[in-house]
Structure formats: C-alpha cells, structure tokens
PDB file of C-alpha atoms in Angstrom:
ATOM      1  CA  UNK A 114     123.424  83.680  29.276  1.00  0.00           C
ATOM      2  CA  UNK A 115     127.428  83.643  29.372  1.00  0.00           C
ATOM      3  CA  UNK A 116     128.799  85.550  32.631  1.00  0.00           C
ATOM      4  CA  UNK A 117     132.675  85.526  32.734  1.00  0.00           C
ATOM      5  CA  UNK A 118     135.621  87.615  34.524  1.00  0.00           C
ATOM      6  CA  UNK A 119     135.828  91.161  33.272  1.00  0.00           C
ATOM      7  CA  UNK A 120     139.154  92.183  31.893  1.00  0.00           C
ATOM      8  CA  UNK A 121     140.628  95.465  31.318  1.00  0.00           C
ATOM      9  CA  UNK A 122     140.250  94.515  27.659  1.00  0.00           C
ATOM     10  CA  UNK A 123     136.571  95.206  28.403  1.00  0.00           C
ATOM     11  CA  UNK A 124     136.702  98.594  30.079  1.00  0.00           C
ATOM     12  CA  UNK A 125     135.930  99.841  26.431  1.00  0.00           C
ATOM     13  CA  UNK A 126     132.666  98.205  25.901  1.00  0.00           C
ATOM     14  CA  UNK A 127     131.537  98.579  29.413  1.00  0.00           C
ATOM     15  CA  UNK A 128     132.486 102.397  29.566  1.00  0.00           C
ATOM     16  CA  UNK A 129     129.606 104.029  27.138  1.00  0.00           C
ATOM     17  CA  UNK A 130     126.599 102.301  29.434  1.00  0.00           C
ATOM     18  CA  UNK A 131     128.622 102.709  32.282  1.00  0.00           C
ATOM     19  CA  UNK A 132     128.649 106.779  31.776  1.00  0.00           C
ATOM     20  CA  UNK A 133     125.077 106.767  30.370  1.00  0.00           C
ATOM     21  CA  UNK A 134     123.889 105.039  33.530  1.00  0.00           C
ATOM     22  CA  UNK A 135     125.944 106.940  35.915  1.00  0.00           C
ATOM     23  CA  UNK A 136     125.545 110.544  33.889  1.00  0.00           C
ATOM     24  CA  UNK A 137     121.874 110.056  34.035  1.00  0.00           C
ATOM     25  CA  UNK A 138     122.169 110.237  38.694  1.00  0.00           C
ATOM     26  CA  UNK A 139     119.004 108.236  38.603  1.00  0.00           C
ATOM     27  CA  UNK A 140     120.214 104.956  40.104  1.00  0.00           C
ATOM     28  CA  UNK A 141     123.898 105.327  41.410  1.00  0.00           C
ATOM     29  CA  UNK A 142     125.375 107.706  44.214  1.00  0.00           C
ATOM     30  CA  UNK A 143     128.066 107.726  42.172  1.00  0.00           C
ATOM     31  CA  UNK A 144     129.365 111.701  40.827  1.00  0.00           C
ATOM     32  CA  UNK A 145     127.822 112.277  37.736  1.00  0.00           C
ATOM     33  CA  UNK A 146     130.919 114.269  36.348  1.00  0.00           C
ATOM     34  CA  UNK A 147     132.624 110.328  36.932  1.00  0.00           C
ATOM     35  CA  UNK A 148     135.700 110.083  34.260  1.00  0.00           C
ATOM     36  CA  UNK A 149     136.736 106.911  32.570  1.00  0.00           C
ATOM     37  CA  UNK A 150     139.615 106.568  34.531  1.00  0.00           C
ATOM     38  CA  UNK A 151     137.942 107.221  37.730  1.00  0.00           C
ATOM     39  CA  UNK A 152     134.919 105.034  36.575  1.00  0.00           C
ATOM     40  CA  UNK A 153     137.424 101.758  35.666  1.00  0.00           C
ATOM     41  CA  UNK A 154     138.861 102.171  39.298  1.00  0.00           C
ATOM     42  CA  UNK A 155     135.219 101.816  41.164  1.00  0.00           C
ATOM     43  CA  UNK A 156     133.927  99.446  38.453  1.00  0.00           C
ATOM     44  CA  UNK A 157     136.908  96.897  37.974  1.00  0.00           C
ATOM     45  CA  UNK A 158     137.847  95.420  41.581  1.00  0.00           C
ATOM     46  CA  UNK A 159     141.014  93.431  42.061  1.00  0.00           C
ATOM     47  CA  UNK A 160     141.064  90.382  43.793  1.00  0.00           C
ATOM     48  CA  UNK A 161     139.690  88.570  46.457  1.00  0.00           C
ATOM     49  CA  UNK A 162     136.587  90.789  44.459  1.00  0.00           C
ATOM     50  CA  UNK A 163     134.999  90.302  40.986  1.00  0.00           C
ATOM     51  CA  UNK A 164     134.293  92.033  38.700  1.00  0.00           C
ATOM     52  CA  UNK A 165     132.072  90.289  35.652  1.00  0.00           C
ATOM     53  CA  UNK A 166     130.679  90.656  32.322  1.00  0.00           C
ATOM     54  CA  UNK A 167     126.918  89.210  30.752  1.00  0.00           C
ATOM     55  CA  UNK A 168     127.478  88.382  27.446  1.00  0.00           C
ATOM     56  CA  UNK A 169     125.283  87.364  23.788  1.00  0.00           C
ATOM     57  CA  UNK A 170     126.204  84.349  21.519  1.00  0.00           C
ATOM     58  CA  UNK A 171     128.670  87.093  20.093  1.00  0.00           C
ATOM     59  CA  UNK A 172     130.975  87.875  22.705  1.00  0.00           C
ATOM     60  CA  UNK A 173     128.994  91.397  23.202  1.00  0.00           C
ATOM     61  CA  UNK A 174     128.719  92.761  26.429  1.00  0.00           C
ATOM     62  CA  UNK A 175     125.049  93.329  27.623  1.00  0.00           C
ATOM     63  CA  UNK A 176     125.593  94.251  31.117  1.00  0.00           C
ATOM     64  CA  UNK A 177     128.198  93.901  34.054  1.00  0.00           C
ATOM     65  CA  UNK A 178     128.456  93.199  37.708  1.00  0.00           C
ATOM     66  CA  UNK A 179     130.791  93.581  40.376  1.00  0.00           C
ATOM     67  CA  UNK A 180     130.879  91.727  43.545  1.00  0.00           C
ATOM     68  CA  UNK A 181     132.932  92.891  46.952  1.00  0.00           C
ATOM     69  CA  UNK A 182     132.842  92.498  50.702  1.00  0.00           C
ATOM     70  CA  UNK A 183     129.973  95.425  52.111  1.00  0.00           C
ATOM     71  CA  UNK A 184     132.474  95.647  55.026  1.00  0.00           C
ATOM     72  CA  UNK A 185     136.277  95.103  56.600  1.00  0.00           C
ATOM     73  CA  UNK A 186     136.646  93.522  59.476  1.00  0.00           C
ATOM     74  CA  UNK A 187     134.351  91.672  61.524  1.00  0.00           C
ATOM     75  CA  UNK A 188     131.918  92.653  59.077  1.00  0.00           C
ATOM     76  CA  UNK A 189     133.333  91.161  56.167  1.00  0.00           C
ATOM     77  CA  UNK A 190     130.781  88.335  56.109  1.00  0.00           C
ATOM     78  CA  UNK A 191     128.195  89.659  54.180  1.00  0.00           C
ATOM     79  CA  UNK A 192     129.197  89.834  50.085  1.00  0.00           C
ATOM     80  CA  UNK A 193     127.652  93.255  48.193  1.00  0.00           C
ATOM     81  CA  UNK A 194     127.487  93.748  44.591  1.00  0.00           C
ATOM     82  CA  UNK A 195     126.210  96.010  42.321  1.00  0.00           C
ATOM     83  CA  UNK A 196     124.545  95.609  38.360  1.00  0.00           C
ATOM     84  CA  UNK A 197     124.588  98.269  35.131  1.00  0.00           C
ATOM     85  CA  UNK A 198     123.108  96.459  32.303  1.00  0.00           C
ATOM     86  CA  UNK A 199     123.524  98.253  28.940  1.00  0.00           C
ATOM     87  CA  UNK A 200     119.883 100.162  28.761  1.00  0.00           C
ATOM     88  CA  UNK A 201     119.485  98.654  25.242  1.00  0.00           C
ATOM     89  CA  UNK A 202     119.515  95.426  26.181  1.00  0.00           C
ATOM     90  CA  UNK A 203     117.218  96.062  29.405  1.00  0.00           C
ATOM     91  CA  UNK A 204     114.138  93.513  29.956  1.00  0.00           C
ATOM     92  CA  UNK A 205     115.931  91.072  28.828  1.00  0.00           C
ATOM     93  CA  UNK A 206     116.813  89.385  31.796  1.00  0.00           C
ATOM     94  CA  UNK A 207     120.207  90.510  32.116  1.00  0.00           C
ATOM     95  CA  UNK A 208     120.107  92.129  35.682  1.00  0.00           C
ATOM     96  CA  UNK A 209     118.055  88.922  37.154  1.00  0.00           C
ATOM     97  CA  UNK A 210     121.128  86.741  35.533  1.00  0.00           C
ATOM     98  CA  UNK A 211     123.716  88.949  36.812  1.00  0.00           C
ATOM     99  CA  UNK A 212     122.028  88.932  40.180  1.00  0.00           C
ATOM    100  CA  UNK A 213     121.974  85.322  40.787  1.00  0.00           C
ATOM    101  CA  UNK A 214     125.383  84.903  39.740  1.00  0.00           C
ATOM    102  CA  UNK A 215     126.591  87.072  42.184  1.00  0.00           C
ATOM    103  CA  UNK A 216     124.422  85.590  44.929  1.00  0.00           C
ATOM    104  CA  UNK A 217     125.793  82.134  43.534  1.00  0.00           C
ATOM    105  CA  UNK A 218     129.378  83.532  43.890  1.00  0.00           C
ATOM    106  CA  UNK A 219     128.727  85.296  47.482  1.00  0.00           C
ATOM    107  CA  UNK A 220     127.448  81.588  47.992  1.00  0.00           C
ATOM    108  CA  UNK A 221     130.312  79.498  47.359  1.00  0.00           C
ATOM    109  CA  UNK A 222     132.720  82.408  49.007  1.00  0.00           C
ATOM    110  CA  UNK A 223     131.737  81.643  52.347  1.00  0.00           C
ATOM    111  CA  UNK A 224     129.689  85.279  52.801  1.00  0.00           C
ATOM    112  CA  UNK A 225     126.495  84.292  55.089  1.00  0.00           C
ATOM    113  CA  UNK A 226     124.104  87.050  53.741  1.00  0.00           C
ATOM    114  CA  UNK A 227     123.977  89.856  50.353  1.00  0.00           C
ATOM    115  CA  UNK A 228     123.796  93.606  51.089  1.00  0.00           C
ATOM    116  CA  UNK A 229     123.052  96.757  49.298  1.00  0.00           C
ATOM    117  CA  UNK A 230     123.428  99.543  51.006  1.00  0.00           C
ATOM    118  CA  UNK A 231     121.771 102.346  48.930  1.00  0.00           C
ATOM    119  CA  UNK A 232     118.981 101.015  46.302  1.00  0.00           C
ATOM    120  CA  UNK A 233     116.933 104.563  45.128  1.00  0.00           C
ATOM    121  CA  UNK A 234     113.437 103.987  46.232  1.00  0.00           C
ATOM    122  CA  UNK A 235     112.110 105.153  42.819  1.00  0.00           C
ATOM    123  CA  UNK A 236     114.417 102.726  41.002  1.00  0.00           C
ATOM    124  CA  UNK A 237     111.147 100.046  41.234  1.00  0.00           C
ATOM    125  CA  UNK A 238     112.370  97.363  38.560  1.00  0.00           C
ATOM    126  CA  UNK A 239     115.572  97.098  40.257  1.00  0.00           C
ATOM    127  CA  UNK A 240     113.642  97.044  43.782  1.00  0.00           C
ATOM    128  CA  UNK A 241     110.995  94.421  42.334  1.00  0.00           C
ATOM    129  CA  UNK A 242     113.714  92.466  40.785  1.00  0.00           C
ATOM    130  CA  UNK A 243     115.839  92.018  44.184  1.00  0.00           C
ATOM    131  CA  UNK A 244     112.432  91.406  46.443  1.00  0.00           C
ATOM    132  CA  UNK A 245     111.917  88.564  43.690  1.00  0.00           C
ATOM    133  CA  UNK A 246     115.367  86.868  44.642  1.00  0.00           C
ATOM    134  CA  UNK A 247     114.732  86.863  48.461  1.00  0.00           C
ATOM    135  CA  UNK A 248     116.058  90.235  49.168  1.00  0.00           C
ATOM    136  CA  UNK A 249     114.207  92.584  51.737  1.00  0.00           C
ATOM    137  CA  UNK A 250     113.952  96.465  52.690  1.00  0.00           C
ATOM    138  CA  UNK A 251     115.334  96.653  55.760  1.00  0.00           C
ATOM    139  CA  UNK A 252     114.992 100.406  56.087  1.00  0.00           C
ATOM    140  CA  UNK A 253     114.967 103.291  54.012  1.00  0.00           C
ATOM    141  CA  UNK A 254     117.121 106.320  54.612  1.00  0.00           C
ATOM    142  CA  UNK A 255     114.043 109.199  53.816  1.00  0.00           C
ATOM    143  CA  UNK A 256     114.957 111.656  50.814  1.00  0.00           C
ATOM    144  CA  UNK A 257     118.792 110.079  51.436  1.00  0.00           C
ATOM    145  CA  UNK A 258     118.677 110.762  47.308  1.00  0.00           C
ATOM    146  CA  UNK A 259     118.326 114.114  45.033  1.00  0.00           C
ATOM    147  CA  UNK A 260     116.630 112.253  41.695  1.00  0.00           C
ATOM    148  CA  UNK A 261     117.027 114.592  39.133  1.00  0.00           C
ATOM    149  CA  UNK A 262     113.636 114.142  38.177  1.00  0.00           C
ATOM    150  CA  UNK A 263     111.585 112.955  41.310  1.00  0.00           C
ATOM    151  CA  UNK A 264     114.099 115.475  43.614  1.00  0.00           C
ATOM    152  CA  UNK A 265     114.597 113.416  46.708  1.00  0.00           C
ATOM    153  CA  UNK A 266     113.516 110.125  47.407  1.00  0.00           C
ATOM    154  CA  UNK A 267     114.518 107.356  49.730  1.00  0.00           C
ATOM    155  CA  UNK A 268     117.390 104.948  49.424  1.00  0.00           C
ATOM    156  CA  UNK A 269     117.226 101.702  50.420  1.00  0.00           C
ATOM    157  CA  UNK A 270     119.186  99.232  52.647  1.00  0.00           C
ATOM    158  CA  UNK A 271     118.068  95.792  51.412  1.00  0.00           C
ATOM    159  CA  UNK A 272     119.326  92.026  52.288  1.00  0.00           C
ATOM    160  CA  UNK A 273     119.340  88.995  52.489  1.00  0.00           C
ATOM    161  CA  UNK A 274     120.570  85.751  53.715  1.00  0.00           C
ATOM    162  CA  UNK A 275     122.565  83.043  51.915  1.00  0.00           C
TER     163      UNK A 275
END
C-alpha cells in the first residue's frame, strides 16, 4: 500500500474521516466540537515531523498518520504518532501499514523507542493491533476517559523499543 507526505492539498480528503472519527469521542482526547481549521493545525505537523497519507491504486486516501517527538528536551528520544483510517476502508490493513511505517520512520530518525501516551482501553482493535507490533501497556490511567458509550474507561500508556 502507497504511504507518501501529506500535503495541504489533502486536508480536503482527510477532513470528512478526520471529523467523523474525532466527532464520534470514542478513540481521540481530542474536543469533539474540533473545526477544520483547528483540526488541519493538530493533524498536519511541520517539519522535523510528518505528517502522511495511505493511499489505493487511485490516488484515494484511505487513512493518515502523523508522526512527532512524544517530548522536548531530554526527552525527545522517543518518536509518537498517531493513525485515523477512513472507517470505510477499516480491516483492511490500513492502520497495521500506517503503523509500521511510522515505526520504520521513528527507526531511521534516530528515536530509540515509540510512545503513545493515551490509547482508550475499550479501543481493543487498535490495542490488539499495537501489542501485535511489539508495543506494550505500560500502565493504564483508570477511567482517565468519558466514552460516550462505555462512560469512563482507562487510557493507556503503551511502548516500545526500536
């Protein structure tokens, strides 16, 4: 599956799965409410960051991932990233690709280990899928997330070494 740079030029495509996903508050601690504006600014990192794009045969964008430092400083070691994959192309294998291009990138950056810092327990594909690429729970901060379905469940810190 293609993965390239994202460009602006993209926003467009990315933005309706973007604001289903993130309307939805079942996987993101991101504001519901989130505008397009707002939403291009978290999603589409400048440089030294990435910000890329899964696509078909067609040039169509199936999902998106964006790659950063977790931390400043003496902490900027360790690479973070985060994955929306549009929900009609989900089981697909879109996330898994996305995933292990960003632990590909984080890689050949220099960054010694991947880290998310707030997977929703309930989110279990997502969980199952990172546990299948050598990422671990290293603790769970309890009810740390109001589901709008499940009402609060834990959120995840998970890592792993590159």
């Amino acid at each position: 599956m293609p993965i390239r740079e994202a460009t602006a030029e993209d926003w467009p495509a990315i933005w309706p799965f973007f604001h289903e996903i993130v309307a939805a508050g079942e996987t993101f601690t991101y504001p519901t409410d989130l505008g397009q504006d707002a939403g291009r600014d978290w999603w589409l990192l400048p440089s030294p960051n990435r910000t890329v794009v899964a696509v078909d045969d067609a040039g169509r964008i199936l999902g998106t991932a964006k790659m950063n430092n977790n931390q400043a400083g003496n902490g900027s070691h360790v690479a973070s990233a985060s994955y929306m994959v549009d929900p009609r192309h989900s089981g697909q294998g879109v996330g898994r690709a996305l995933c292990a291009y960003t632990l590909e990138w984080a890689r050949a950056a220099g960054f010694r280990a991947m880290q998310f810092n707030a997977v929703v327990e309930a989110n279990t594909h997502a969980v199952r899928l990172y546990e299948s690429l050598g990422f671990e729970v290293l603790g769970t901060v309890p009810e740390g997330f109001l589901h709008p379905t499940k009402g609060y469940v834990g959120l995840h810190v998970m890592y792993r070494a590159l």
